[in-house]
Structure formats: C-alpha cells, structure tokens
Amino acid sequence: AQSVTQLDSQVPVFEEAPVELRCNYSSSVSVYLFWYVQYPNQGLQLLLKYLSGSTLVKGINGFEAEFNKSQTSFHLRKPSVHISDTAEYFCAVSGPLRGYQKVTFGTGTKLQVIP
Amino acid sequence: NAGVTQTPKFQVLKTGQSMTLQCAQDMNHNSMYWYRQDPGMGLRLIYYSASEGTTDKGEVPNGYNVSRLNKREFSLRLESAAPSQTSVYFCASRDSINSPLHFGNGTRLTVT
C-alpha cells in the first residue's frame, strides 16, 4: 500500500516571498512522485514529476521539488511567488510494480498569495 | 486536442435516482481513473482501469460501478444515489505507469 501526507492544509505567503509545500509519502516499494496544481473550477494540471535519476526536479511556472528517499519526502518549492500561483497543490504517488498502478493523492495544500 | 472529456458538467439528482457519468479520452491512453474530490479530503480513487478489459477498485468503490467500454471510454454509474455521493467527480487517463495523469474538467454532482 502507498499513502501521501500533506500536513499543511493552507499556506499564506506574501507576493515575491519564497514558499515550500510539504509532502511525505509511504510505500514499501520504489515510487514515482508527482505534484499537480488545481486552479478554481478546473481539473488538475501536472507541475512536475520524479521518476528516477536526479533528485532535484524542475517543473513549470518556476517550481521545483526535491526527492529525499531517506526522509520519504518530496517538498515543492518556489523562490518567489506571484499572485497567479494562488491555487491548490496536490502531491501524488504511484509505483512501477503491478498492483501499485493506483495513483494516490494527498489531501492538498491551498496556497494563498497575499499582495 | 480535446484530451479528456467528461459529461455532464453539472447534475442534480434526488436520493435513489441513478445516473451514468461519461468519460472519453482521445490520447490513446491505456489507463483510466475515476476520482471524487471533497473539501479537505483531496482526491480519492473510486475505480480504475489499468488497461482495456480490466477494472479494479480504488479506495472508495461502494455505491459505484464502472465500465471500460473500449480503450477511449470509461463510465461511472451510480445505481441509487445518496447524499453522501454529492461531490465533484474527475476522470483521468495516462499512457503508462510512469506517465502523469491527464484530467477532465470534472462533473459537479449534487444529490438531494
């Protein structure tokens, strides 16, 4: 079984400040990790993904995330946020093995960028 | 490209009524998924189809059935709707196990 924990349900941050959204996962096998963003009244869009290789992954809109196997974390970061980054962000995990093809999501973190 | 198309966009049902949510993708993806989204609970997997001809239960399958009609289409059926099924339903697809999901725009269902 696999699971994802996003401890912060809401994160307020001032415009142009840095932000980190936390994600921890649990799995008994190797994993693929994803971050998605959801703007109001829309479906989810992929921000970035980690499959293997370099632990620092860069995505769209200036976001990046670092895979840390020892801490089972995949935190999302942006050095300077814009108003347009206000949205809900979801971390997700799936696996390469048969039986791990489900994609499991965390409960989401609402990022509120304050002008 | 249309991507993943869900119909209808909105639906109101009375308790006990039935309905089918339709989903179609035009990306030739192998796997398709149905999720529900509720405030504070993220996305919870209802059912998925890893490949044409197979379906498997997710975290919250009770009260739902699915049909993988062909490679393009994956429908979700509520046989007897309950207020607890009021939610936003998302269909998604992906090509392979290391691919990201592509989402539709959702169906907002209210059961009174």
Tab-separated table of C-alpha atoms in Angstrom:
chain	number	residue	atom	x	y	z
A	1	ALA	CA	0.000	0.000	0.000
A	2	GLN	CA	1.078	3.573	-0.504
A	3	SER	CA	-0.019	6.871	1.015
A	4	VAL	CA	0.721	10.582	0.853
A	5	THR	CA	0.633	13.137	3.656
A	6	GLN	CA	0.369	16.866	3.102
A	7	LEU	CA	0.406	18.287	6.608
A	8	ASP	CA	-0.341	21.894	5.667
A	9	SER	CA	-3.905	22.422	4.504
A	10	GLN	CA	-3.348	26.147	3.896
A	11	VAL	CA	-0.200	28.207	3.384
A	12	PRO	CA	-0.443	32.012	3.234
A	13	VAL	CA	2.597	33.790	1.809
A	14	PHE	CA	3.334	37.320	0.654
A	15	GLU	CA	3.916	38.022	-3.009
A	16	GLU	CA	7.585	37.650	-4.057
A	17	ALA	CA	8.398	35.627	-0.922
A	18	PRO	CA	9.657	32.034	-1.143
A	19	VAL	CA	7.377	29.103	-0.373
A	20	GLU	CA	7.736	25.421	0.471
A	21	LEU	CA	4.815	22.998	0.355
A	22	ARG	CA	5.498	19.777	2.193
A	23	CYS	CA	4.785	16.241	1.019
A	24	ASN	CA	5.694	12.967	2.704
A	25	TYR	CA	4.908	9.549	1.291
A	26	SER	CA	4.811	5.979	2.476
A	27	SER	CA	5.429	2.971	0.269
A	28	SER	CA	7.036	-0.422	0.574
A	29	VAL	CA	8.406	-0.240	-2.963
A	30	SER	CA	10.089	2.342	-5.161
A	31	VAL	CA	7.809	5.150	-6.222
A	32	TYR	CA	7.020	7.718	-8.823
A	33	LEU	CA	6.113	11.123	-7.379
A	34	PHE	CA	4.094	13.961	-8.858
A	35	TRP	CA	2.923	17.454	-7.994
A	36	TYR	CA	-0.269	18.795	-9.538
A	37	VAL	CA	-1.904	22.218	-9.369
A	38	GLN	CA	-5.622	22.953	-9.448
A	39	TYR	CA	-6.940	26.399	-10.235
A	40	PRO	CA	-10.536	27.222	-9.209
A	41	ASN	CA	-13.200	25.259	-11.069
A	42	GLN	CA	-10.678	23.394	-13.161
A	43	GLY	CA	-9.140	19.950	-13.327
A	44	LEU	CA	-5.621	19.200	-12.165
A	45	GLN	CA	-2.521	20.015	-14.195
A	46	LEU	CA	0.922	18.465	-13.828
A	47	LEU	CA	3.597	20.715	-12.287
A	48	LEU	CA	6.457	18.242	-12.181
A	49	LYS	CA	7.333	14.583	-11.688
A	50	TYR	CA	10.095	12.412	-10.266
A	51	LEU	CA	10.669	9.030	-11.850
A	52	SER	CA	14.365	8.334	-11.205
A	53	GLY	CA	17.779	9.966	-11.502
A	54	SER	CA	18.482	13.474	-10.259
A	55	THR	CA	16.694	14.162	-7.018
A	56	LEU	CA	16.080	17.828	-7.872
A	57	VAL	CA	13.266	18.155	-10.360
A	58	LYS	CA	12.266	21.355	-12.119
A	59	GLY	CA	8.738	21.973	-13.320
A	60	ILE	CA	6.580	24.599	-14.915
A	61	ASN	CA	5.993	28.117	-13.607
A	62	GLY	CA	9.323	28.216	-11.724
A	63	PHE	CA	8.509	25.402	-9.296
A	64	GLU	CA	10.943	22.716	-8.264
A	65	ALA	CA	10.894	19.749	-5.896
A	66	GLU	CA	13.500	17.600	-4.207
A	67	PHE	CA	13.137	13.850	-3.704
A	68	ASN	CA	14.600	12.681	-0.409
A	69	LYS	CA	14.459	8.919	-0.086
A	70	SER	CA	15.749	8.741	3.487
A	71	GLN	CA	13.113	11.187	4.702
A	72	THR	CA	10.459	9.892	2.262
A	73	SER	CA	9.724	13.449	1.252
A	74	PHE	CA	9.075	15.351	-1.967
A	75	HIS	CA	8.682	19.002	-0.964
A	76	LEU	CA	7.692	21.626	-3.542
A	77	ARG	CA	9.464	24.989	-3.597
A	78	LYS	CA	9.365	28.298	-5.422
A	79	PRO	CA	11.835	31.099	-4.677
A	80	SER	CA	9.416	33.955	-5.416
A	81	VAL	CA	5.650	33.527	-5.692
A	82	HIS	CA	3.194	35.538	-7.781
A	83	ILE	CA	-0.472	36.257	-7.231
A	84	SER	CA	-1.199	33.877	-10.096
A	85	ASP	CA	0.246	30.984	-8.043
A	86	THR	CA	-2.800	31.101	-5.773
A	87	ALA	CA	-4.257	27.616	-6.210
A	88	GLU	CA	-4.474	24.221	-4.552
A	89	TYR	CA	-1.489	21.899	-4.854
A	90	PHE	CA	-1.600	18.126	-4.657
A	91	CYS	CA	1.199	15.624	-4.173
A	92	ALA	CA	0.656	12.145	-5.621
A	93	VAL	CA	2.439	8.788	-5.631
A	94	SER	CA	2.305	5.694	-7.785
A	95	GLY	CA	4.596	2.751	-8.349
A	96	PRO	CA	6.194	0.759	-11.112
A	97	LEU	CA	5.049	-2.655	-9.980
A	98	ARG	CA	1.884	-4.498	-10.807
A	99	GLY	CA	-0.607	-3.737	-8.045
A	100	TYR	CA	0.883	-0.291	-7.477
A	101	GLN	CA	-0.666	1.313	-10.534
A	102	LYS	CA	-3.134	3.275	-8.470
A	103	VAL	CA	-2.277	6.949	-8.221
A	104	THR	CA	-2.771	8.087	-4.630
A	105	PHE	CA	-3.181	11.768	-3.783
A	106	GLY	CA	-2.598	13.780	-0.658
A	107	THR	CA	-5.319	15.985	0.799
A	108	GLY	CA	-3.946	19.108	-0.868
A	109	THR	CA	-2.430	22.419	0.233
A	110	LYS	CA	-4.102	25.715	-0.596
A	111	LEU	CA	-1.518	28.345	-1.395
A	112	GLN	CA	-2.781	31.866	-0.780
A	113	VAL	CA	-0.523	34.581	-2.146
A	114	ILE	CA	-1.062	37.895	-0.374
A	115	PRO	CA	-0.414	41.111	-2.329
B	1	ASN	CA	-6.932	18.292	-28.926
B	2	ALA	CA	-9.871	17.580	-26.629
B	3	GLY	CA	-7.886	15.451	-24.148
B	4	VAL	CA	-10.235	14.029	-21.508
B	5	THR	CA	-13.909	14.927	-21.916
B	6	GLN	CA	-16.458	14.445	-19.148
B	7	THR	CA	-20.213	14.754	-19.439
B	8	PRO	CA	-22.300	16.182	-17.934
B	9	LYS	CA	-20.620	19.170	-16.270
B	10	PHE	CA	-23.351	19.550	-13.661
B	11	GLN	CA	-26.078	17.232	-12.382
B	12	VAL	CA	-28.659	17.317	-9.618
B	13	LEU	CA	-30.230	14.023	-8.542
B	14	LYS	CA	-32.790	13.027	-5.959
B	15	THR	CA	-31.900	10.299	-3.479
B	16	GLY	CA	-32.407	6.894	-5.074
B	17	GLN	CA	-32.078	8.033	-8.687
B	18	SER	CA	-29.458	6.549	-10.946
B	19	MET	CA	-27.139	8.086	-13.467
B	20	THR	CA	-24.008	7.446	-15.511
B	21	LEU	CA	-21.079	9.806	-15.773
B	22	GLN	CA	-19.342	9.587	-19.110
B	23	CYS	CA	-15.629	9.960	-19.787
B	24	ALA	CA	-13.754	9.755	-23.074
B	25	GLN	CA	-10.121	10.374	-23.953
B	26	ASP	CA	-8.610	10.870	-27.387
B	27	MET	CA	-4.932	10.358	-26.472
B	28	ASN	CA	-4.893	6.560	-26.948
B	29	HIS	CA	-4.070	6.123	-23.263
B	30	ASN	CA	-4.126	2.666	-21.729
B	31	SER	CA	-5.213	3.511	-18.180
B	32	MET	CA	-8.238	5.443	-16.959
B	33	TYR	CA	-9.309	6.519	-13.489
B	34	TRP	CA	-12.300	7.920	-11.620
B	35	TYR	CA	-11.776	10.143	-8.573
B	36	ARG	CA	-14.054	12.111	-6.309
B	37	GLN	CA	-12.970	15.370	-4.722
B	38	ASP	CA	-14.412	16.570	-1.436
B	39	PRO	CA	-13.266	19.581	0.617
B	40	GLY	CA	-10.354	18.724	2.876
B	41	MET	CA	-10.107	15.158	1.581
B	42	GLY	CA	-8.165	15.599	-1.620
B	43	LEU	CA	-8.855	13.214	-4.471
B	44	ARG	CA	-9.959	9.729	-3.583
B	45	LEU	CA	-9.808	6.931	-6.125
B	46	ILE	CA	-13.120	5.227	-6.838
B	47	TYR	CA	-12.194	2.786	-9.599
B	48	TYR	CA	-9.515	2.482	-12.211
B	49	SER	CA	-8.829	0.543	-15.368
B	50	ALA	CA	-5.158	-0.250	-15.900
B	51	SER	CA	-5.851	-1.454	-19.429
B	52	GLU	CA	-8.784	-2.129	-21.719
B	53	GLY	CA	-10.803	-5.043	-20.385
B	54	THR	CA	-9.747	-4.659	-16.731
B	55	THR	CA	-11.177	-2.686	-13.833
B	56	ASP	CA	-10.143	-2.535	-10.180
B	57	LYS	CA	-11.498	-0.969	-7.025
B	58	GLY	CA	-9.897	2.070	-5.503
B	59	GLU	CA	-10.270	3.498	-2.010
B	60	VAL	CA	-13.988	4.328	-2.095
B	61	PRO	CA	-15.806	1.988	-4.530
B	62	ASN	CA	-19.017	1.380	-2.549
B	63	GLY	CA	-22.110	2.655	-4.329
B	64	TYR	CA	-20.426	2.852	-7.731
B	65	ASN	CA	-19.895	0.655	-10.756
B	66	VAL	CA	-17.718	1.208	-13.810
B	67	SER	CA	-17.498	0.041	-17.376
B	68	ARG	CA	-14.458	0.267	-19.622
B	69	LEU	CA	-16.476	0.309	-22.826
B	70	ASN	CA	-13.428	0.425	-25.110
B	71	LYS	CA	-9.975	1.971	-24.978
B	72	ARG	CA	-11.406	5.505	-25.204
B	73	GLU	CA	-14.340	5.376	-22.804
B	74	PHE	CA	-14.697	4.705	-19.082
B	75	SER	CA	-18.083	5.333	-17.473
B	76	LEU	CA	-19.057	5.601	-13.809
B	77	ARG	CA	-22.536	4.565	-12.696
B	78	LEU	CA	-24.420	5.430	-9.541
B	79	GLU	CA	-27.232	2.891	-9.205
B	80	SER	CA	-29.035	4.517	-6.272
B	81	ALA	CA	-27.678	7.947	-5.471
B	82	ALA	CA	-27.205	9.026	-1.846
B	83	PRO	CA	-26.490	12.500	-0.403
B	84	SER	CA	-23.041	11.226	0.614
B	85	GLN	CA	-22.220	10.982	-3.095
B	86	THR	CA	-22.517	14.744	-3.527
B	87	SER	CA	-19.077	15.607	-4.838
B	88	VAL	CA	-17.003	16.688	-7.795
B	89	TYR	CA	-16.026	13.728	-9.947
B	90	PHE	CA	-12.898	13.701	-12.080
B	91	CYS	CA	-11.923	11.298	-14.804
B	92	ALA	CA	-8.257	10.958	-15.722
B	93	SER	CA	-6.127	8.918	-18.073
B	94	ARG	CA	-2.489	8.117	-18.622
B	95	ASP	CA	-0.411	6.227	-21.127
B	96	SER	CA	1.821	4.121	-18.885
B	97	ILE	CA	2.711	3.565	-15.254
B	98	ASN	CA	5.363	6.283	-15.189
B	99	SER	CA	3.246	8.852	-17.035
B	100	PRO	CA	1.346	11.670	-15.355
B	101	LEU	CA	-2.434	11.736	-15.284
B	102	HIS	CA	-4.416	13.924	-17.653
B	103	PHE	CA	-7.628	15.181	-16.102
B	104	GLY	CA	-11.018	16.180	-17.389
B	105	ASN	CA	-12.737	19.310	-16.091
B	106	GLY	CA	-14.971	17.444	-13.687
B	107	THR	CA	-18.652	16.769	-13.056
B	108	ARG	CA	-20.280	18.553	-10.123
B	109	LEU	CA	-22.950	16.234	-8.712
B	110	THR	CA	-25.473	17.193	-6.064
B	111	VAL	CA	-27.748	14.575	-4.506
B	112	THR	CA	-30.703	15.953	-2.540
